[in-house]
XYZ file of C-alpha atoms in Angstrom:
135
model
C 10.902 2.043 9.578
C 8.745 1.599 6.482
C 7.426 3.328 3.405
C 3.694 3.624 4.039
C 1.050 3.404 1.327
C -2.681 3.678 2.050
C -5.141 1.977 -0.295
C -8.669 3.359 -0.264
C -11.416 4.310 -2.705
C -10.617 7.860 -3.840
C -11.851 9.930 -6.784
C -9.934 9.175 -9.982
C -9.292 12.856 -10.715
C -7.476 13.587 -7.428
C -3.693 13.719 -7.870
C -2.970 14.233 -4.182
C -4.638 14.093 -0.784
C -4.911 17.897 -0.904
C -7.404 17.577 -3.750
C -9.867 15.513 -1.717
C -12.838 17.369 -0.240
C -12.391 18.076 3.483
C -15.535 16.111 4.270
C -14.537 13.170 2.059
C -15.377 9.771 3.504
C -14.215 6.944 1.248
C -16.640 4.159 0.451
C -15.545 0.693 1.581
C -13.327 -1.457 -0.599
C -15.595 -4.412 0.139
C -16.794 -6.865 2.722
C -13.959 -8.299 4.815
C -14.364 -11.911 3.628
C -14.529 -10.761 -0.004
C -11.425 -8.570 0.241
C -9.431 -11.392 1.842
C -10.648 -13.883 -0.788
C -9.700 -11.515 -3.634
C -6.245 -11.072 -2.131
C -5.728 -14.836 -1.655
C -6.865 -15.560 -5.228
C -4.652 -12.925 -6.850
C -1.516 -12.864 -4.692
C -0.082 -16.363 -4.374
C 2.762 -15.255 -2.107
C 0.454 -13.583 0.401
C 0.416 -15.043 3.905
C -2.974 -14.347 5.487
C -2.607 -16.713 8.439
C -3.564 -13.651 10.491
C -6.603 -12.283 8.600
C -5.995 -8.756 9.919
C -2.320 -8.655 8.840
C -1.134 -10.045 5.524
C 2.541 -10.521 4.714
C 4.395 -10.756 1.428
C 8.106 -11.315 0.974
C 9.889 -10.655 -2.301
C 13.508 -11.040 -3.318
C 14.573 -7.654 -1.860
C 11.464 -6.328 -0.119
C 8.777 -7.138 2.446
C 5.190 -5.825 2.625
C 2.856 -5.993 5.601
C -0.806 -5.408 4.753
C -2.840 -3.993 7.634
C -6.310 -5.079 6.562
C -7.788 -4.826 10.018
C -10.666 -6.812 11.452
C -13.472 -4.400 10.570
C -16.188 -5.369 8.146
C -16.442 -3.842 5.643
C -12.809 -3.042 4.856
C -12.488 0.741 4.390
C -8.768 0.792 3.603
C -5.565 -1.219 3.659
C -2.288 0.215 4.913
C 0.871 -1.188 3.356
C 4.139 -1.068 5.292
C 6.891 -1.585 2.716
C 10.490 -2.339 3.645
C 13.609 -3.213 1.701
C 14.509 -2.082 -1.794
C 14.003 -2.712 -5.474
C 11.507 -1.117 -7.803
C 9.783 -4.445 -8.542
C 7.789 -3.891 -5.341
C 5.893 -1.085 -7.134
C 4.369 -3.632 -9.528
C 3.254 -5.718 -6.535
C 1.582 -2.675 -4.979
C -0.168 -2.032 -8.303
C -1.403 -5.659 -8.275
C -2.754 -5.261 -4.741
C -4.615 -2.102 -5.807
C -5.976 -3.803 -8.938
C -7.163 -6.697 -6.773
C -9.070 -4.702 -4.145
C -9.872 -1.550 -6.105
C -9.342 1.953 -4.886
C -6.140 3.928 -5.194
C -2.749 3.941 -3.480
C -1.699 7.061 -1.579
C 2.012 7.541 -0.854
C 1.880 8.825 2.723
C 5.346 10.389 2.443
C 4.467 12.623 -0.532
C 0.679 12.909 -0.176
C 0.330 11.928 -3.839
C -1.568 9.039 -5.367
C 0.510 6.419 -7.120
C -0.459 6.166 -10.759
C 1.218 2.867 -11.532
C 3.666 4.536 -13.914
C 7.110 2.931 -13.676
C 8.726 6.362 -13.408
C 6.762 7.310 -10.293
C 9.314 6.275 -7.710
C 10.036 9.488 -5.772
C 8.425 8.412 -2.498
C 9.899 4.914 -2.572
C 13.374 6.145 -3.477
C 13.135 8.974 -0.956
C 12.265 6.501 1.777
C 15.253 4.292 0.888
C 17.643 7.274 0.859
C 16.353 8.497 4.226
C 16.546 5.008 5.739
C 20.080 4.482 4.441
C 21.172 7.895 5.768
C 19.785 7.092 9.212
C 21.438 3.680 9.240
C 24.806 5.108 8.202
C 24.578 7.641 11.018
C 23.964 4.935 13.632
């Protein structure tokens, strides 16, 4: 179970996925080799031994980056597990590195990078903890 965040190039004025045109096709983030190089240069803790799947491990969280093998790279899906709000700053760094915007799949809203924007992340953790307690 993970909190899923999709990074893709979206219009800056859209606050949620509902505000994207129905025929919207995002432009690529960049050529595959360029995107991987940018990530390696800016995220020291990133393991890209599998170029299609990056991995980052923090003190209380884990992120898998599904970059895929397509060239160019249209989007990157992040699968975030664990806890701690410091992971939000890491997601913001990933977005700043590759460009585009981060869409919280659980809420349908774009992350703005504001420290107070934690509803999707906290909601995921509460749901996960509830499921685990019920097991």
